[in-house]
Amino acid sequence: MIFYDVCNTLLLYGISRWTKFYENILFAVLILALIVFSVTMVIYPFSEIRVMWYFFTIMIAYFVGGRNIGHVTAIASLVIIYYINFVCNLDFSATANASIIIGILFISQISNYFVNILDENEKELYNYQNHLQDMIDNAVKVIEELNIEITDTQKEVVFTMGAIGESRSKETGNHVKRVAEYSKILALAYGIEEEDAELLKMASPMHDIGKVGIPDNILKKPAKLTFEEFEIMKTHSIIGYEMLKYSKRPILKTASIVAYEHHERWDGKGYPLGIFGDNIHIYGRITAIADVFDALGSKRIYKDAWEDEKIFELFREEKGKQFDPKLVDLFFLNFSKFDEIRKKLVDIQDA
């Protein structure tokens, strides 16, 4: 009989091990087992059914209620055995009593053993989860560092490409650096989020990248361009856009907008699209002011640098014509910041 009950116990342990999430159901079974056990004690003071429920109740108590509840249930079972035999004066054979007591003790020990194994497994699982979390945290950190490195590399590539475009017209890379800084100043003043303002700063150096497709005899001509030559020069906006428009990278997508629209005018008389007002992307409107200010204030092979007052006069005249009027106002309000950048990034003319 003990062997039979042990087999039942092991089988029930296997079931309960894989149905841990049914704890509420198992607790209900435990209550039912106690009720049935009480009834069978009265009706059948000693029977195989009663013994089975002893063992079943103890086993469920261990695996569902935990080690302490299991111990209490086992002790309670022994007390009940004592009560039945000595208080109720039910005369069972010594062999029967010994079988039940040994069975209870055996079930208690084996249940406790398996509960200990479960506890150890839970500890190992907890440690593994912590180790896995550390691995994930380290992986995330590495990915973040790689993203930063990729972003920095993209910035360097963008500045380099922008400088290449400008160098063909005998201008240093400081022009694109200044335009980048000016663009961010205006973007923040306009109310654009820091992240987008930084994106514009990184992309704006590419505004004239299309100049790589303009012939040298036009790009480097010291005299005024003819109508035909100027028409060719204007195509640099389209060339730059075509070079960048298919990229899925935010920096280059932004750069494609800047390259395409920074020569549009608020009054619609710009190129290449001839769009006007708010139809011009804000990135194009901002870069237009940054580019024109730096171009007028810098010495070129075909002109000397303009004085600030002359530049201010032009901006006042072109407010609402060439330039977004709100951005012109923001330019004047933030001119001290522009001046700091200009002094910091001085041009180095080619010898």
Short mmCIF file of C-alpha atoms in Angstrom, two decimals:
data_model
loop_
_atom_site.label_atom_id
_atom_site.label_comp_id
_atom_site.label_asym_id
_atom_site.label_seq_id
_atom_site.Cartn_x
_atom_site.Cartn_y
_atom_site.Cartn_z
CA MET A 1 0.00 0.00 0.00
CA ILE A 2 2.84 2.37 0.83
CA PHE A 3 4.45 1.68 -2.54
CA TYR A 4 1.11 2.47 -4.23
CA ASP A 5 0.80 5.78 -2.36
CA VAL A 6 4.40 6.73 -3.13
CA CYS A 7 3.76 6.18 -6.84
CA ASN A 8 0.65 8.36 -6.62
CA THR A 9 2.64 11.04 -4.85
CA LEU A 10 5.38 11.09 -7.49
CA LEU A 11 2.79 11.23 -10.26
CA LEU A 12 0.96 14.10 -8.61
CA TYR A 13 4.26 15.90 -8.08
CA GLY A 14 5.00 15.68 -11.78
CA ILE A 15 1.59 17.12 -12.59
CA SER A 16 1.85 19.92 -10.05
CA ARG A 17 5.37 20.82 -11.24
CA TRP A 18 4.06 21.70 -14.70
CA THR A 19 0.84 23.27 -13.51
CA LYS A 20 2.25 25.75 -11.05
CA PHE A 21 0.06 28.52 -12.43
CA TYR A 22 -3.06 26.63 -11.38
CA GLU A 23 -2.42 27.37 -7.70
CA ASN A 24 -5.97 28.52 -6.99
CA ILE A 25 -7.36 25.28 -8.40
CA LEU A 26 -4.90 23.22 -6.37
CA PHE A 27 -5.84 25.07 -3.19
CA ALA A 28 -9.47 24.24 -3.91
CA VAL A 29 -8.49 20.58 -4.33
CA LEU A 30 -6.65 20.76 -1.00
CA ILE A 31 -9.79 21.99 0.77
CA LEU A 32 -11.85 19.30 -0.96
CA ALA A 33 -9.28 16.69 0.09
CA LEU A 34 -9.51 17.76 3.72
CA ILE A 35 -13.30 17.55 3.63
CA VAL A 36 -13.33 14.12 2.00
CA PHE A 37 -10.59 12.97 4.36
CA SER A 38 -12.68 13.98 7.38
CA VAL A 39 -15.71 12.12 6.03
CA THR A 40 -13.75 8.97 5.20
CA MET A 41 -12.24 8.96 8.69
CA VAL A 42 -15.69 8.72 10.17
CA ILE A 43 -17.13 6.25 7.69
CA TYR A 44 -14.02 4.19 7.06
CA PRO A 45 -11.69 4.53 10.10
CA PHE A 46 -9.03 2.60 8.23
CA SER A 47 -9.06 2.06 4.51
CA GLU A 48 -6.96 2.50 1.43
CA ILE A 49 -9.06 5.55 0.48
CA ARG A 50 -8.26 7.26 3.76
CA VAL A 51 -4.55 6.56 3.44
CA MET A 52 -4.51 7.92 -0.12
CA TRP A 53 -6.08 11.19 1.02
CA TYR A 54 -3.58 11.47 3.85
CA PHE A 55 -0.75 11.35 1.35
CA PHE A 56 -2.52 13.41 -1.28
CA THR A 57 -3.35 16.18 1.22
CA ILE A 58 0.22 16.36 2.51
CA MET A 59 1.71 16.39 -0.97
CA ILE A 60 -0.59 19.19 -2.16
CA ALA A 61 0.14 21.17 1.01
CA TYR A 62 3.88 21.06 0.32
CA PHE A 63 3.81 21.91 -3.35
CA VAL A 64 1.10 24.57 -3.21
CA GLY A 65 1.33 26.03 0.27
CA GLY A 66 5.07 25.73 0.70
CA ARG A 67 7.40 24.02 3.11
CA ASN A 68 5.88 25.40 6.33
CA ILE A 69 2.30 24.51 5.41
CA GLY A 70 3.49 21.05 4.35
CA HIS A 71 5.16 20.48 7.71
CA VAL A 72 2.05 21.61 9.58
CA THR A 73 -0.19 19.35 7.48
CA ALA A 74 2.05 16.33 8.08
CA ILE A 75 2.13 16.97 11.82
CA ALA A 76 -1.65 17.48 11.84
CA SER A 77 -2.06 14.12 10.08
CA LEU A 78 -0.01 12.40 12.77
CA VAL A 79 -2.11 14.09 15.44
CA ILE A 80 -5.26 12.85 13.73
CA ILE A 81 -3.84 9.31 13.65
CA TYR A 82 -3.18 9.58 17.37
CA TYR A 83 -6.69 10.92 17.98
CA ILE A 84 -8.34 8.10 16.01
CA ASN A 85 -6.36 5.38 17.73
CA PHE A 86 -6.20 6.52 21.32
CA VAL A 87 -8.89 9.14 21.93
CA CYS A 88 -11.61 7.45 19.88
CA ASN A 89 -10.36 4.04 21.04
CA LEU A 90 -10.45 2.60 17.54
CA ASP A 91 -8.30 -0.46 17.76
CA PHE A 92 -6.20 -0.71 14.60
CA SER A 93 -3.43 -3.20 14.17
CA ALA A 94 0.12 -2.08 14.85
CA THR A 95 1.01 -2.85 11.24
CA ALA A 96 -1.73 -0.56 9.93
CA ASN A 97 -0.72 2.27 12.25
CA ALA A 98 2.93 1.86 11.37
CA SER A 99 2.14 1.82 7.65
CA ILE A 100 0.20 5.07 7.84
CA ILE A 101 2.76 6.84 10.05
CA ILE A 102 5.70 5.70 7.93
CA GLY A 103 3.82 6.73 4.80
CA ILE A 104 3.15 10.20 6.19
CA LEU A 105 6.76 10.67 7.24
CA PHE A 106 8.00 9.40 3.88
CA ILE A 107 5.68 11.66 1.93
CA SER A 108 6.70 14.62 4.12
CA GLN A 109 10.38 14.00 3.52
CA ILE A 110 10.15 13.38 -0.20
CA SER A 111 7.83 16.39 -0.65
CA ASN A 112 10.22 18.56 1.33
CA TYR A 113 13.11 17.25 -0.79
CA PHE A 114 11.40 18.18 -4.02
CA VAL A 115 10.35 21.57 -2.63
CA ASN A 116 14.02 22.21 -1.87
CA ILE A 117 14.88 21.29 -5.44
CA LEU A 118 12.23 23.72 -6.69
CA ASP A 119 13.65 26.45 -4.45
CA GLU A 120 17.12 25.83 -5.81
CA ASN A 121 15.78 25.90 -9.36
CA GLU A 122 14.02 29.18 -8.64
CA LYS A 123 17.25 30.62 -7.25
CA GLU A 124 19.16 29.46 -10.31
CA LEU A 125 16.48 30.91 -12.56
CA TYR A 126 16.60 34.19 -10.65
CA ASN A 127 20.39 34.32 -10.94
CA TYR A 128 20.15 33.47 -14.63
CA GLN A 129 17.60 36.23 -15.14
CA ASN A 130 19.90 38.71 -13.41
CA HIS A 131 22.82 37.54 -15.52
CA LEU A 132 20.70 37.79 -18.66
CA GLN A 133 19.58 41.29 -17.68
CA ASP A 134 23.22 42.31 -17.22
CA MET A 135 24.00 40.93 -20.67
CA ILE A 136 21.07 42.86 -22.14
CA ASP A 137 22.14 46.07 -20.38
CA ASN A 138 25.68 45.68 -21.69
CA ALA A 139 24.38 44.99 -25.20
CA VAL A 140 22.16 48.09 -25.06
CA LYS A 141 25.11 50.15 -23.88
CA VAL A 142 27.26 48.88 -26.75
CA ILE A 143 24.47 49.62 -29.25
CA GLU A 144 24.06 53.14 -27.86
CA GLU A 145 27.80 53.73 -28.16
CA LEU A 146 27.74 52.42 -31.73
CA ASN A 147 24.81 54.71 -32.56
CA ILE A 148 26.73 57.68 -31.19
CA GLU A 149 29.78 56.67 -33.21
CA ILE A 150 27.67 56.24 -36.35
CA THR A 151 26.07 59.66 -35.82
CA ASP A 152 29.48 61.28 -35.31
CA THR A 153 30.76 59.56 -38.44
CA GLN A 154 27.76 60.78 -40.41
CA LYS A 155 28.39 64.32 -39.20
CA GLU A 156 32.01 64.14 -40.31
CA VAL A 157 31.01 62.77 -43.71
CA VAL A 158 28.36 65.47 -44.17
CA PHE A 159 30.76 68.27 -43.23
CA THR A 160 33.44 66.80 -45.48
CA MET A 161 31.08 66.50 -48.44
CA GLY A 162 29.82 70.02 -47.84
CA ALA A 163 33.38 71.31 -47.68
CA ILE A 164 34.20 69.49 -50.93
CA GLY A 165 31.30 71.23 -52.64
CA GLU A 166 32.38 74.62 -51.35
CA SER A 167 36.08 74.06 -52.05
CA ARG A 168 35.36 73.87 -55.76
CA SER A 169 34.32 77.51 -55.62
CA LYS A 170 37.45 78.57 -53.72
CA GLU A 171 35.76 78.75 -50.32
CA THR A 172 36.97 77.08 -47.16
CA GLY A 173 35.05 74.54 -45.13
CA ASN A 174 34.45 77.20 -42.46
CA HIS A 175 31.60 78.53 -44.57
CA VAL A 176 29.62 75.32 -44.12
CA LYS A 177 30.50 75.18 -40.43
CA ARG A 178 29.23 78.71 -39.88
CA VAL A 179 26.05 78.05 -41.86
CA ALA A 180 25.48 74.96 -39.70
CA GLU A 181 25.80 76.95 -36.47
CA TYR A 182 23.68 79.84 -37.75
CA SER A 183 20.97 77.41 -38.83
CA LYS A 184 20.73 75.84 -35.39
CA ILE A 185 20.53 79.25 -33.71
CA LEU A 186 17.61 80.27 -35.92
CA ALA A 187 15.92 76.88 -35.58
CA LEU A 188 15.93 77.04 -31.79
CA ALA A 189 14.79 80.67 -31.82
CA TYR A 190 11.94 79.68 -34.14
CA GLY A 191 10.77 77.07 -31.61
CA ILE A 192 12.02 73.92 -33.30
CA GLU A 193 12.86 71.08 -30.91
CA GLU A 194 16.50 70.62 -29.92
CA GLU A 195 16.75 67.26 -31.68
CA ASP A 196 15.43 68.64 -34.97
CA ALA A 197 17.55 71.79 -34.66
CA GLU A 198 20.63 69.61 -34.22
CA LEU A 199 19.57 67.55 -37.24
CA LEU A 200 19.36 70.72 -39.33
CA LYS A 201 22.78 71.77 -38.07
CA MET A 202 24.24 68.45 -39.19
CA ALA A 203 22.48 68.55 -42.58
CA SER A 204 22.86 72.20 -43.60
CA PRO A 205 26.54 71.88 -44.65
CA MET A 206 25.24 69.93 -47.65
CA HIS A 207 23.18 72.86 -48.94
CA ASP A 208 25.50 73.47 -51.91
CA ILE A 209 26.68 69.89 -52.50
CA GLY A 210 25.16 70.10 -55.99
CA LYS A 211 27.97 72.46 -56.99
CA VAL A 212 30.10 69.39 -57.65
CA GLY A 213 28.10 69.07 -60.86
CA ILE A 214 28.71 72.64 -62.05
CA PRO A 215 31.56 73.22 -64.56
CA ASP A 216 34.62 75.03 -63.20
CA ASN A 217 34.49 77.77 -65.84
CA ILE A 218 31.13 78.82 -64.40
CA LEU A 219 31.65 77.99 -60.73
CA LYS A 220 35.00 79.81 -60.49
CA LYS A 221 34.29 82.66 -62.91
CA PRO A 222 35.44 85.93 -61.26
CA ALA A 223 33.11 88.09 -63.35
CA LYS A 224 29.33 88.29 -63.37
CA LEU A 225 27.66 85.25 -64.90
CA THR A 226 25.72 85.52 -68.12
CA PHE A 227 22.04 84.57 -68.18
CA GLU A 228 22.86 81.16 -69.66
CA GLU A 229 25.63 80.57 -67.13
CA PHE A 230 23.39 81.54 -64.24
CA GLU A 231 20.73 79.10 -65.45
CA ILE A 232 23.35 76.37 -65.31
CA MET A 233 24.47 77.53 -61.86
CA LYS A 234 20.90 77.29 -60.56
CA THR A 235 20.81 73.58 -61.37
CA HIS A 236 23.05 72.86 -58.38
CA SER A 237 19.92 72.78 -56.20
CA ILE A 238 18.42 70.01 -58.32
CA ILE A 239 21.72 68.16 -58.58
CA GLY A 240 22.14 68.18 -54.79
CA TYR A 241 18.57 67.02 -54.26
CA GLU A 242 18.94 64.17 -56.75
CA MET A 243 22.13 63.06 -55.01
CA LEU A 244 20.48 62.83 -51.60
CA LYS A 245 16.75 62.22 -52.01
CA TYR A 246 16.87 58.41 -51.98
CA SER A 247 18.70 58.15 -48.66
CA LYS A 248 16.76 56.80 -45.68
CA ARG A 249 19.13 58.43 -43.19
CA PRO A 250 17.50 61.38 -41.36
CA ILE A 251 20.58 63.56 -41.83
CA LEU A 252 20.75 63.04 -45.58
CA LYS A 253 16.97 63.28 -46.03
CA THR A 254 17.09 66.64 -44.26
CA ALA A 255 20.09 67.63 -46.37
CA SER A 256 18.12 66.85 -49.53
CA ILE A 257 15.39 69.30 -48.43
CA VAL A 258 17.95 71.99 -47.63
CA ALA A 259 19.80 71.51 -50.93
CA TYR A 260 16.54 71.67 -52.88
CA GLU A 261 14.82 74.65 -51.23
CA HIS A 262 17.41 77.01 -49.78
CA HIS A 263 17.24 79.23 -52.90
CA GLU A 264 13.45 79.54 -52.82
CA ARG A 265 12.06 82.98 -51.94
CA TRP A 266 9.24 83.96 -49.62
CA ASP A 267 7.55 85.83 -52.52
CA GLY A 268 7.77 82.81 -54.85
CA LYS A 269 10.44 84.23 -57.18
CA GLY A 270 13.15 81.77 -56.18
CA TYR A 271 14.31 78.52 -57.73
CA PRO A 272 14.08 75.67 -58.64
CA LEU A 273 10.39 75.23 -57.73
CA GLY A 274 9.18 78.81 -57.43
CA ILE A 275 7.15 78.01 -54.30
CA PHE A 276 6.35 80.74 -51.76
CA GLY A 277 5.62 81.45 -48.10
CA ASP A 278 5.05 78.56 -45.76
CA ASN A 279 5.08 76.19 -48.74
CA ILE A 280 8.85 76.42 -48.50
CA HIS A 281 10.11 73.95 -45.90
CA ILE A 282 11.24 75.67 -42.70
CA TYR A 283 14.66 74.05 -43.13
CA GLY A 284 15.02 75.74 -46.51
CA ARG A 285 13.88 79.12 -45.16
CA ILE A 286 16.30 78.97 -42.24
CA THR A 287 19.28 77.86 -44.32
CA ALA A 288 18.55 80.61 -46.85
CA ILE A 289 19.12 83.32 -44.24
CA ALA A 290 22.16 81.57 -42.76
CA ASP A 291 23.73 81.06 -46.19
CA VAL A 292 23.07 84.58 -47.50
CA PHE A 293 24.32 86.22 -44.32
CA ASP A 294 27.56 84.27 -44.40
CA ALA A 295 28.01 84.72 -48.15
CA LEU A 296 27.58 88.49 -47.94
CA GLY A 297 29.84 88.82 -44.92
CA SER A 298 32.63 86.71 -46.43
CA LYS A 299 35.22 87.60 -49.04
CA ARG A 300 34.82 85.75 -52.32
CA ILE A 301 36.95 85.73 -55.45
CA TYR A 302 34.46 88.03 -57.13
CA LYS A 303 33.70 90.43 -54.21
CA ASP A 304 34.82 91.83 -50.87
CA ALA A 305 33.05 91.11 -47.60
CA TRP A 306 30.11 93.39 -46.86
CA GLU A 307 29.92 95.53 -43.74
CA ASP A 308 27.33 94.46 -41.20
CA GLU A 309 25.19 97.56 -41.67
CA LYS A 310 24.96 96.93 -45.40
CA ILE A 311 23.86 93.35 -44.70
CA PHE A 312 21.26 94.59 -42.21
CA GLU A 313 19.89 97.01 -44.78
CA LEU A 314 19.48 94.23 -47.33
CA PHE A 315 17.74 91.98 -44.81
CA ARG A 316 15.29 94.77 -43.93
CA GLU A 317 14.57 95.35 -47.62
CA GLU A 318 14.11 91.63 -48.35
CA LYS A 319 11.96 90.92 -45.30
CA GLY A 320 8.76 89.40 -46.66
CA LYS A 321 10.26 89.27 -50.16
CA GLN A 322 13.27 86.97 -50.26
CA PHE A 323 13.14 85.94 -46.61
CA ASP A 324 10.57 84.72 -44.10
CA PRO A 325 9.70 87.90 -42.12
CA LYS A 326 9.57 86.06 -38.80
CA LEU A 327 13.02 84.60 -39.36
CA VAL A 328 14.41 88.03 -40.25
CA ASP A 329 13.17 89.35 -36.91
CA LEU A 330 14.74 86.38 -35.12
CA PHE A 331 17.99 87.01 -36.98
CA PHE A 332 18.22 90.55 -35.61
CA LEU A 333 17.25 89.43 -32.11
CA ASN A 334 19.99 86.79 -32.11
CA PHE A 335 22.65 88.61 -34.09
CA SER A 336 25.08 88.64 -31.15
CA LYS A 337 25.16 84.83 -31.32
CA PHE A 338 25.80 84.99 -35.06
CA ASP A 339 28.68 87.38 -34.46
CA GLU A 340 30.24 85.06 -31.88
CA ILE A 341 30.20 82.18 -34.35
CA ARG A 342 31.62 84.35 -37.12
CA LYS A 343 34.55 85.43 -34.95
CA LYS A 344 35.16 81.87 -33.79
CA LEU A 345 35.15 80.33 -37.28
CA VAL A 346 37.20 82.79 -39.31
CA ASP A 347 37.77 82.09 -43.01
CA ILE A 348 41.17 80.92 -44.23
CA GLN A 349 41.50 81.96 -47.84
CA ASP A 350 43.44 79.78 -50.24
CA ALA A 351 46.86 81.14 -51.16
#
